[in-house]
PDB file of C-alpha atoms in Angstrom:
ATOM      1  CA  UNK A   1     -14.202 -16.099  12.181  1.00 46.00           C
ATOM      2  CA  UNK A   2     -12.688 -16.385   8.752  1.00 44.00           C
ATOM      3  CA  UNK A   3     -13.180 -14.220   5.185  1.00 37.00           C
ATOM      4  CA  UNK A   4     -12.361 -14.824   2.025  1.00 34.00           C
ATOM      5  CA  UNK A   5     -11.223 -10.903   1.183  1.00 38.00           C
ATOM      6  CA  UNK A   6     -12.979  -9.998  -2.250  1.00 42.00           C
ATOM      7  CA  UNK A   7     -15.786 -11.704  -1.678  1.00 43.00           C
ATOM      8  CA  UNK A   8     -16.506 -10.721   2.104  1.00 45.00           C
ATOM      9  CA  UNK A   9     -14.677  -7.606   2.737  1.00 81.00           C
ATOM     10  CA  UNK A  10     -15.992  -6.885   6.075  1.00 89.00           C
ATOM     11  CA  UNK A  11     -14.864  -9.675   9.024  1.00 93.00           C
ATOM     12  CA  UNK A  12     -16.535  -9.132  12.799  1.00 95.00           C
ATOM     13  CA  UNK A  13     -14.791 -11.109  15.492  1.00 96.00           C
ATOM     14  CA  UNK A  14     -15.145 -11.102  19.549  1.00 96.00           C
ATOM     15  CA  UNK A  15     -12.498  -9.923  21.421  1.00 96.00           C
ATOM     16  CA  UNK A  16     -10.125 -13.085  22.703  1.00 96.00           C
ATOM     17  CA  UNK A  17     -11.569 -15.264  19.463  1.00 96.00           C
ATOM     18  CA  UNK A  18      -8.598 -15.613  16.719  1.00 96.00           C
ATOM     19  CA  UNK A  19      -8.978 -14.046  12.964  1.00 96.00           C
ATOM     20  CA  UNK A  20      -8.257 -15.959   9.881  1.00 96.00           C
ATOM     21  CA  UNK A  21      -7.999 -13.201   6.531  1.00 96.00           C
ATOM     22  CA  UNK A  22      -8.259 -14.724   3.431  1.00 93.00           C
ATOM     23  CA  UNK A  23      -6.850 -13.316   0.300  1.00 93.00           C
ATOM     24  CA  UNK A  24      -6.389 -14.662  -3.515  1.00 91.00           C
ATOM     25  CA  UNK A  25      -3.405 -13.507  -5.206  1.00 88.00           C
ATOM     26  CA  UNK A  26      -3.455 -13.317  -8.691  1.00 82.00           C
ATOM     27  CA  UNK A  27       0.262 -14.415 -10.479  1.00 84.00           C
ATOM     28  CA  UNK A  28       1.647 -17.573 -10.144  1.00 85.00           C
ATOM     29  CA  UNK A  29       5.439 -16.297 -10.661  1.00 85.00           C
ATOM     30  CA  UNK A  30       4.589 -13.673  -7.275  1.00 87.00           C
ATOM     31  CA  UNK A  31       7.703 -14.615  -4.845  1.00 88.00           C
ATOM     32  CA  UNK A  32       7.008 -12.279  -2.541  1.00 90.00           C
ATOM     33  CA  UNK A  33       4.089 -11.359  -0.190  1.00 93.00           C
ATOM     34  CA  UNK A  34       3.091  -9.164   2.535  1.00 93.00           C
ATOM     35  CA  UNK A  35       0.259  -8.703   4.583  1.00 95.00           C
ATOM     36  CA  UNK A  36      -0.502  -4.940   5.355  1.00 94.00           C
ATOM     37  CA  UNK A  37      -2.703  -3.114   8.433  1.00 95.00           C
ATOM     38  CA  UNK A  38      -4.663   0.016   7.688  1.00 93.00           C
ATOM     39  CA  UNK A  39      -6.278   2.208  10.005  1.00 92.00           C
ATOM     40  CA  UNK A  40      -8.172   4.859   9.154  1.00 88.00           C
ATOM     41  CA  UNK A  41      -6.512   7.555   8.075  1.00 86.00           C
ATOM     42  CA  UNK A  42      -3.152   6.265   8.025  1.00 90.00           C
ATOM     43  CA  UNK A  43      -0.820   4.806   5.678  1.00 92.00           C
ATOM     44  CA  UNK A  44      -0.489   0.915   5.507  1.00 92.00           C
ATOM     45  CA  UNK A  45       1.688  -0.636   8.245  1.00 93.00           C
ATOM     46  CA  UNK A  46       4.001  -3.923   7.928  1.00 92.00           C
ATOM     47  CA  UNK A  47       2.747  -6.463   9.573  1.00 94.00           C
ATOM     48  CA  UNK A  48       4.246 -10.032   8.398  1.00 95.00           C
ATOM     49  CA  UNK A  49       5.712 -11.191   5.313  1.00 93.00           C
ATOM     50  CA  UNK A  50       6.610 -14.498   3.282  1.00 94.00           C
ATOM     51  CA  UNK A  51       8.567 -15.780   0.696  1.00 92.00           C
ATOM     52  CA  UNK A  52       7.462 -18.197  -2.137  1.00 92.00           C
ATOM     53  CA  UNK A  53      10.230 -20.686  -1.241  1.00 93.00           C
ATOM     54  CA  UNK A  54       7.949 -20.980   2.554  1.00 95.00           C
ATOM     55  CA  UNK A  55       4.307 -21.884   3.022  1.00 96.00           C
ATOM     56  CA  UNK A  56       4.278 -20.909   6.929  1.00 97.00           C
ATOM     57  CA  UNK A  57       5.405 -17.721   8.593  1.00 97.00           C
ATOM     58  CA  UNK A  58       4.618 -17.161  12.217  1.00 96.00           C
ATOM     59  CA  UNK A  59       5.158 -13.592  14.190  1.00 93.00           C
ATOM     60  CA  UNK A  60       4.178 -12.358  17.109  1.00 92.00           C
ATOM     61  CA  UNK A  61       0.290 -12.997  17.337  1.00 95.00           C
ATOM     62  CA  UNK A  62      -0.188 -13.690  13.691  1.00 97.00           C
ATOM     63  CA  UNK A  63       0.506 -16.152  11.487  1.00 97.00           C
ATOM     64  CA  UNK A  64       0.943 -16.342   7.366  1.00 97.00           C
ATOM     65  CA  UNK A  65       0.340 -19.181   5.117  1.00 97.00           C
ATOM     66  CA  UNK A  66       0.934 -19.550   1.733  1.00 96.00           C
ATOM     67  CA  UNK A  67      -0.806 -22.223  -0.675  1.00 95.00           C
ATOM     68  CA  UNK A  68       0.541 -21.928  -3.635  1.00 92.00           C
ATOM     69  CA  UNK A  69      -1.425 -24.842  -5.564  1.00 93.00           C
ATOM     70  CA  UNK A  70      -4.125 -22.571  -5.274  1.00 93.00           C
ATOM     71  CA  UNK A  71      -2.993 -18.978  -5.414  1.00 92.00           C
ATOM     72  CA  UNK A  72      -4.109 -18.337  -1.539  1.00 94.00           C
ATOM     73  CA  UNK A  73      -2.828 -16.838   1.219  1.00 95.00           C
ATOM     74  CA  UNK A  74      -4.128 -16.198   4.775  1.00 96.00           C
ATOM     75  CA  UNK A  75      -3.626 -14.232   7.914  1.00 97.00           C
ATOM     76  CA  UNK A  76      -4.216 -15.862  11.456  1.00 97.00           C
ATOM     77  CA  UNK A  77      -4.602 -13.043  14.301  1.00 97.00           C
ATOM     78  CA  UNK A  78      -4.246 -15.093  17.444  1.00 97.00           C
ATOM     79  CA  UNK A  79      -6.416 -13.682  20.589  1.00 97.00           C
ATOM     80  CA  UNK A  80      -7.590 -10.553  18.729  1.00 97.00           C
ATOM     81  CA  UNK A  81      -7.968  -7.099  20.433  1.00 96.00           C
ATOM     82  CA  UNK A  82      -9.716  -4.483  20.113  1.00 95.00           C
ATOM     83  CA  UNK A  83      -6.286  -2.686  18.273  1.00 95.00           C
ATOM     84  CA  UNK A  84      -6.456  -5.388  15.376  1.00 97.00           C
ATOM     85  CA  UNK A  85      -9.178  -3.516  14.066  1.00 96.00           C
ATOM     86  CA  UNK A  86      -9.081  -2.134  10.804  1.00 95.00           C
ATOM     87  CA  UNK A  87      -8.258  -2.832   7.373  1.00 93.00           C
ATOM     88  CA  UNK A  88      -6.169  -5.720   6.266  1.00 95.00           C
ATOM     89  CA  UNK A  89      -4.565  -6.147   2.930  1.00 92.00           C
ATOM     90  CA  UNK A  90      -2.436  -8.693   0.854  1.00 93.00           C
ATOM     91  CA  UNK A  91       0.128  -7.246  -1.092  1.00 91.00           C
ATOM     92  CA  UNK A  92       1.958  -9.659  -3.912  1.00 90.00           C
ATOM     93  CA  UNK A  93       5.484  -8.722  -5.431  1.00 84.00           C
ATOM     94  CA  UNK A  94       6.743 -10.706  -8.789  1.00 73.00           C
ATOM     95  CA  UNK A  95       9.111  -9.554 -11.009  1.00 69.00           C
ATOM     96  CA  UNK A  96       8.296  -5.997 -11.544  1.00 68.00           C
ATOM     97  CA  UNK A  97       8.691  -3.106  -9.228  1.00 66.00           C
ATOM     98  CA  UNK A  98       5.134  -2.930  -7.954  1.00 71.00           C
ATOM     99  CA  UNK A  99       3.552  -4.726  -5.623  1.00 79.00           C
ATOM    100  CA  UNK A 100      -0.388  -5.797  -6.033  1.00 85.00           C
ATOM    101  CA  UNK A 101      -2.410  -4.952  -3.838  1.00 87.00           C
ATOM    102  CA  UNK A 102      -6.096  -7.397  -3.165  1.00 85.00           C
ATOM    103  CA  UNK A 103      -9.012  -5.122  -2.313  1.00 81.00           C
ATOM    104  CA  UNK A 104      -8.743  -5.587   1.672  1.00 89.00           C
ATOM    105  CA  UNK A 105     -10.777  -6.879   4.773  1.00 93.00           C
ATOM    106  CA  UNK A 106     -12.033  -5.168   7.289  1.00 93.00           C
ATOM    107  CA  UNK A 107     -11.873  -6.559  10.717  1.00 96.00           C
ATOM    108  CA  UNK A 108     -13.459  -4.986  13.491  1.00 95.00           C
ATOM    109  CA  UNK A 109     -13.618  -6.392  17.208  1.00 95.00           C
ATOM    110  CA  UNK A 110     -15.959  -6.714  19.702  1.00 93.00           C
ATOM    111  CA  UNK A 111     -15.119  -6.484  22.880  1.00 88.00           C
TER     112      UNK A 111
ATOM    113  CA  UNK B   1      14.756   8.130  12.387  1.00 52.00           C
ATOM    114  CA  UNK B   2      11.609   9.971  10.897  1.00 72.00           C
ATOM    115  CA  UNK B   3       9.275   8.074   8.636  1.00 91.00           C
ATOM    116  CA  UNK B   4       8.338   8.451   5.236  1.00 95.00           C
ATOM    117  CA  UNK B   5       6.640  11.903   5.388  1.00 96.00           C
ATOM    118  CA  UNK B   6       4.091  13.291   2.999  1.00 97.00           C
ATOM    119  CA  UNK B   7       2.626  16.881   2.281  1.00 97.00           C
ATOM    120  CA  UNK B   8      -0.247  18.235   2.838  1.00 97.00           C
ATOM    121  CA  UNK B   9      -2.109  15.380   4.353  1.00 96.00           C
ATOM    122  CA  UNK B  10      -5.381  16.820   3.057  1.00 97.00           C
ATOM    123  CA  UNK B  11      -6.152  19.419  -0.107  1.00 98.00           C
ATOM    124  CA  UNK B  12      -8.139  20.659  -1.947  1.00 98.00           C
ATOM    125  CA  UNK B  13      -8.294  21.516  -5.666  1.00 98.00           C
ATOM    126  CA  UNK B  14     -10.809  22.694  -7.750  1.00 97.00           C
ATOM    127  CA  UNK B  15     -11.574  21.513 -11.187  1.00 97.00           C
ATOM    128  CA  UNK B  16      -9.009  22.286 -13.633  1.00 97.00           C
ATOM    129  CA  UNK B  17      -6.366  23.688 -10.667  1.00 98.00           C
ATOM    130  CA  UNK B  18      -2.975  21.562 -10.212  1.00 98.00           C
ATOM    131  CA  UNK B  19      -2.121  19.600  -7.568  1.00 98.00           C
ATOM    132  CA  UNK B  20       1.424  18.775  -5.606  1.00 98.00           C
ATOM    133  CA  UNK B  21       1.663  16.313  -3.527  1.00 98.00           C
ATOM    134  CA  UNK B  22       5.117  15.639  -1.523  1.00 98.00           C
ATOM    135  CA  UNK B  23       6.909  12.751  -0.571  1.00 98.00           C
ATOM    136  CA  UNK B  24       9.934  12.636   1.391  1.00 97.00           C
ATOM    137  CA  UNK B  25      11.716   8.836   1.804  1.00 95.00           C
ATOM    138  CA  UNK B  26      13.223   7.675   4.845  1.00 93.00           C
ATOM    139  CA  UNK B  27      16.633   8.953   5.484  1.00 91.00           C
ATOM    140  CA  UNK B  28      18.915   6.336   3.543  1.00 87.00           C
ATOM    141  CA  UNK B  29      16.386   5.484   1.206  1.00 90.00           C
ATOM    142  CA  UNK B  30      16.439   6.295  -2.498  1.00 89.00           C
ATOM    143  CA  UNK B  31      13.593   4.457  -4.330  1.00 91.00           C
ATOM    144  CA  UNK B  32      10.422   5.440  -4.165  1.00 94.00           C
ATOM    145  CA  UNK B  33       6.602   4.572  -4.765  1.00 93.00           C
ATOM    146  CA  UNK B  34       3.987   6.246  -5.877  1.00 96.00           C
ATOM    147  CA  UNK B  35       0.049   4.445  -5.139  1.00 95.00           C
ATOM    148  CA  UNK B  36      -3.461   5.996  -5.409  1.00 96.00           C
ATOM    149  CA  UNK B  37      -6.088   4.331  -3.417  1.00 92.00           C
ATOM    150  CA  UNK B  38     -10.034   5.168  -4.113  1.00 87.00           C
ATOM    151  CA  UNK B  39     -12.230   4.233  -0.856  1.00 80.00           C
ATOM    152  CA  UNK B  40     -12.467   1.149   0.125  1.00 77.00           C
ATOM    153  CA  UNK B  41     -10.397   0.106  -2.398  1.00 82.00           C
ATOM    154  CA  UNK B  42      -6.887  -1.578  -2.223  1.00 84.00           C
ATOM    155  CA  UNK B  43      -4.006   0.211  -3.496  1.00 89.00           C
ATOM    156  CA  UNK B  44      -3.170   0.565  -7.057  1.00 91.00           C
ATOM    157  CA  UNK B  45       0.411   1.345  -7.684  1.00 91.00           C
ATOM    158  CA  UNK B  46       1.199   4.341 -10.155  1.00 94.00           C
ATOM    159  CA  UNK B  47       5.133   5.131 -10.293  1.00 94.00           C
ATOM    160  CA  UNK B  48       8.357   4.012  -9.351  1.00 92.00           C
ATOM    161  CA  UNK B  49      11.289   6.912  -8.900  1.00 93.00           C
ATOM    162  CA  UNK B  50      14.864   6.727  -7.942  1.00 92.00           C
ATOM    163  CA  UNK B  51      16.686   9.592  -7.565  1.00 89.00           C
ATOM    164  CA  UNK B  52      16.579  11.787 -10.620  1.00 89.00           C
ATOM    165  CA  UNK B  53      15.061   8.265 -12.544  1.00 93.00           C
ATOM    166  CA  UNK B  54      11.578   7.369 -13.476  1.00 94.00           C
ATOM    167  CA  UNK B  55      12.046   3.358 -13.549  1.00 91.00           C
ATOM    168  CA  UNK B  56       8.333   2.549 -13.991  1.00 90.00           C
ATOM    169  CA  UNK B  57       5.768   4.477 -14.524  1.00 92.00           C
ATOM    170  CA  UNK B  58       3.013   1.606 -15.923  1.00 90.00           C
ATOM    171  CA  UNK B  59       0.705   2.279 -12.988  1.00 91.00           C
ATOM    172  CA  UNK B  60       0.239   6.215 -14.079  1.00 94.00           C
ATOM    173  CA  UNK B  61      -2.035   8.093 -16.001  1.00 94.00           C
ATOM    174  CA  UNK B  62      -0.837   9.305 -19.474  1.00 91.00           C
ATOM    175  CA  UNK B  63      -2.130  12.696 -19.439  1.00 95.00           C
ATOM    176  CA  UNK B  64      -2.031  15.215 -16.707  1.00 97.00           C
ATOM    177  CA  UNK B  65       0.004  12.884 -14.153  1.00 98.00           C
ATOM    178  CA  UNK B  66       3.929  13.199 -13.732  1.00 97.00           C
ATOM    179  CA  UNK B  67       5.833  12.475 -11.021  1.00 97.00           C
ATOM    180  CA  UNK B  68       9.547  13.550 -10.646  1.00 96.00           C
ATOM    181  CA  UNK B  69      12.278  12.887  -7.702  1.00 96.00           C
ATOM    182  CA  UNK B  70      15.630  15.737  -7.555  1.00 93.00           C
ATOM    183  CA  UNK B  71      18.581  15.146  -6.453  1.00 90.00           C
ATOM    184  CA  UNK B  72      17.846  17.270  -3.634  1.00 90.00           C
ATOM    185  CA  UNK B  73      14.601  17.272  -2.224  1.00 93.00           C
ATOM    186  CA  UNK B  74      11.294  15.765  -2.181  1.00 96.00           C
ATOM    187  CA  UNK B  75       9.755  13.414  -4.517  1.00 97.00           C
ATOM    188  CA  UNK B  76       6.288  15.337  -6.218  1.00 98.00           C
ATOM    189  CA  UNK B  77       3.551  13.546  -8.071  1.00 98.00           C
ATOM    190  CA  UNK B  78       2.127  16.434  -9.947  1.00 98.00           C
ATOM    191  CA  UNK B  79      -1.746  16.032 -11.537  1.00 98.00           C
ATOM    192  CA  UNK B  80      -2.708  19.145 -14.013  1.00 98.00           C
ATOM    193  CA  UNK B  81      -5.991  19.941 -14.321  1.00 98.00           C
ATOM    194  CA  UNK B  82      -7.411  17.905 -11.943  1.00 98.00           C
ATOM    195  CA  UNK B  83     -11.101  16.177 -12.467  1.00 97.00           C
ATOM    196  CA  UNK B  84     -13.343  14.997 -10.138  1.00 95.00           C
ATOM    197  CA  UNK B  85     -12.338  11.673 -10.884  1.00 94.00           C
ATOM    198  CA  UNK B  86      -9.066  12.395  -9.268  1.00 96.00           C
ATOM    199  CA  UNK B  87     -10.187  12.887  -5.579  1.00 96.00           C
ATOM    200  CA  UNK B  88      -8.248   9.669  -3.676  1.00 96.00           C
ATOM    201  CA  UNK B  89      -5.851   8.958  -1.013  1.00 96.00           C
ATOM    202  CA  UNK B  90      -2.456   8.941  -2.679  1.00 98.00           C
ATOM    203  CA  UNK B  91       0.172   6.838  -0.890  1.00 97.00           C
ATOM    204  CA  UNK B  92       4.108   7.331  -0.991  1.00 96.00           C
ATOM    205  CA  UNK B  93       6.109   4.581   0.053  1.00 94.00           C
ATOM    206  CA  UNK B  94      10.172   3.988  -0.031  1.00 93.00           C
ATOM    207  CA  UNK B  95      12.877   1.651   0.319  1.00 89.00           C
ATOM    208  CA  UNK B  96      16.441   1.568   0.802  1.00 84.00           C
ATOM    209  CA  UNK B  97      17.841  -0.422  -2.463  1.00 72.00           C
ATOM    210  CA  UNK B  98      16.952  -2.158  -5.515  1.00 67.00           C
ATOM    211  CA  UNK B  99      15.401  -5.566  -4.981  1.00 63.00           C
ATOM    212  CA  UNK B 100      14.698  -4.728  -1.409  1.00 64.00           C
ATOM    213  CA  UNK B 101      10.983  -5.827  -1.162  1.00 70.00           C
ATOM    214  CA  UNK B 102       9.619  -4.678   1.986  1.00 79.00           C
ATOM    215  CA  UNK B 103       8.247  -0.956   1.297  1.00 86.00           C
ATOM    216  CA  UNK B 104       7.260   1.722   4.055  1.00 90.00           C
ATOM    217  CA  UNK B 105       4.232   3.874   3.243  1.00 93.00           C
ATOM    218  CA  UNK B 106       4.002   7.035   4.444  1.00 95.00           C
ATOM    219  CA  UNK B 107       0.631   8.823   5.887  1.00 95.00           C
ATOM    220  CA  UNK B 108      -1.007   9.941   2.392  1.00 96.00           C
ATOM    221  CA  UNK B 109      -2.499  12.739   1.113  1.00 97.00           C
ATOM    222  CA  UNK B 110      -6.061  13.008   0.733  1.00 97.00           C
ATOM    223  CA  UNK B 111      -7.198  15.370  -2.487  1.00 97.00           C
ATOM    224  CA  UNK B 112     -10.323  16.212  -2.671  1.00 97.00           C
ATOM    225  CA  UNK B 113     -11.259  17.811  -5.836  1.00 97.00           C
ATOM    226  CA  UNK B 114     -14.346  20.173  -5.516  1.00 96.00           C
TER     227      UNK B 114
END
């Protein structure tokens, strides 16, 4: 199944099937990007990151990609479990000390 | 290696009461942030502290809002006066240096103002 974050916050995928999270970042000068898990109640939790100088990042299970001709960035959850769920956010870094976070999906599984 | 740790998790203020909320870094790490996050929202950074330094504090409220980090102890975001409008998750995060980008959150604190 795929989302496009702001626009379909909420992402419902069968258990085995892979996720792709969608997220549009906002400044072009961003060199820096992270994607972030949240369950509930619970702070966010690293999951993968990229640079601005890469368009493909791969980790265990999950994959990044970064198009930045367009602003966009996406999460690939390969075989997705029942554990993936919760809330998924993009977080952009540029120059300043902050980084920006996007509104977040939420991804629940069914098993 | 302990986390980032934060204090209370949950509390509760009335209208017009103060509120502290605690933030400890993990050991080794001296920069901390600061992020208030309304349900079902994404995270909205407030203030960024190193030790006994506020280094940016564009993300924060001008009135009743102040956030300080000691020398010794934790970092506190202090809200005076708090208003409904204030009830949120607040979310501490640290890292170990300057230009380091990756930033560990710790479990927020969840005000509730009555």
């Amino acid at each position: 199944g795929e989302s496009v974050g702001l626009h379909l916050p909420t992402l419902s995928v069968q258990e085995g099937d892979n996720s792709i999270i969608n997220c549009a970042y906002s400044n072009s000068a961003s060199d820096y990007f992270i994607w972030y898990k949240q369950e509930s109640g619970k702070g966010p939790q690293f999951i993968i990151d990229i640079r601005s100088n890469m368009d493909k990042r791969q980790g265990q299970r999950v994959t990044v990609l970064l198009n930045k001709t367009v602003k966009h960035l996406s999460l690939q959850i390969a075989a997705t479990q029942p554990g993936d769920s919760a809330v998924y956010f993009c977080a952009e870094k540029g120059q300043g000390n902050d980084m920006r976070f996007g509104a977040g999906t939420r991804l629940t599984v069914k098993p | 290696n302990a986390g980032v740790m934060q204090n209370p998790r949950h509390l509760v203020r009335r209208r017009g009461q103060e509120a502290r909320l605690r933030c400890s870094p993990m050991k080794g790490h001296s920069h901390v942030y600061w992020y208030r996050q309304l349900p079902e929202e994404g995270l909205k950074f407030m203030v960024y502290l190193q030790k006994e330094n506020i280094i940016d504090e564009s993300g924060m409220p001008k009135e009743r809002f102040s956030a300080e980090f000691p020398k010794e102890g934790p970092s506190i975001l202090r809200i005076q006066q708090v208003v409904r409008g204030d009830s949120a998750a607040y979310f501490c995060a640290s890292s170990p240096q300057e230009g380091f980008n990756e930033q560990f959150f710790g479990p927020g604190t969840r005000l509730t103002v009555l």
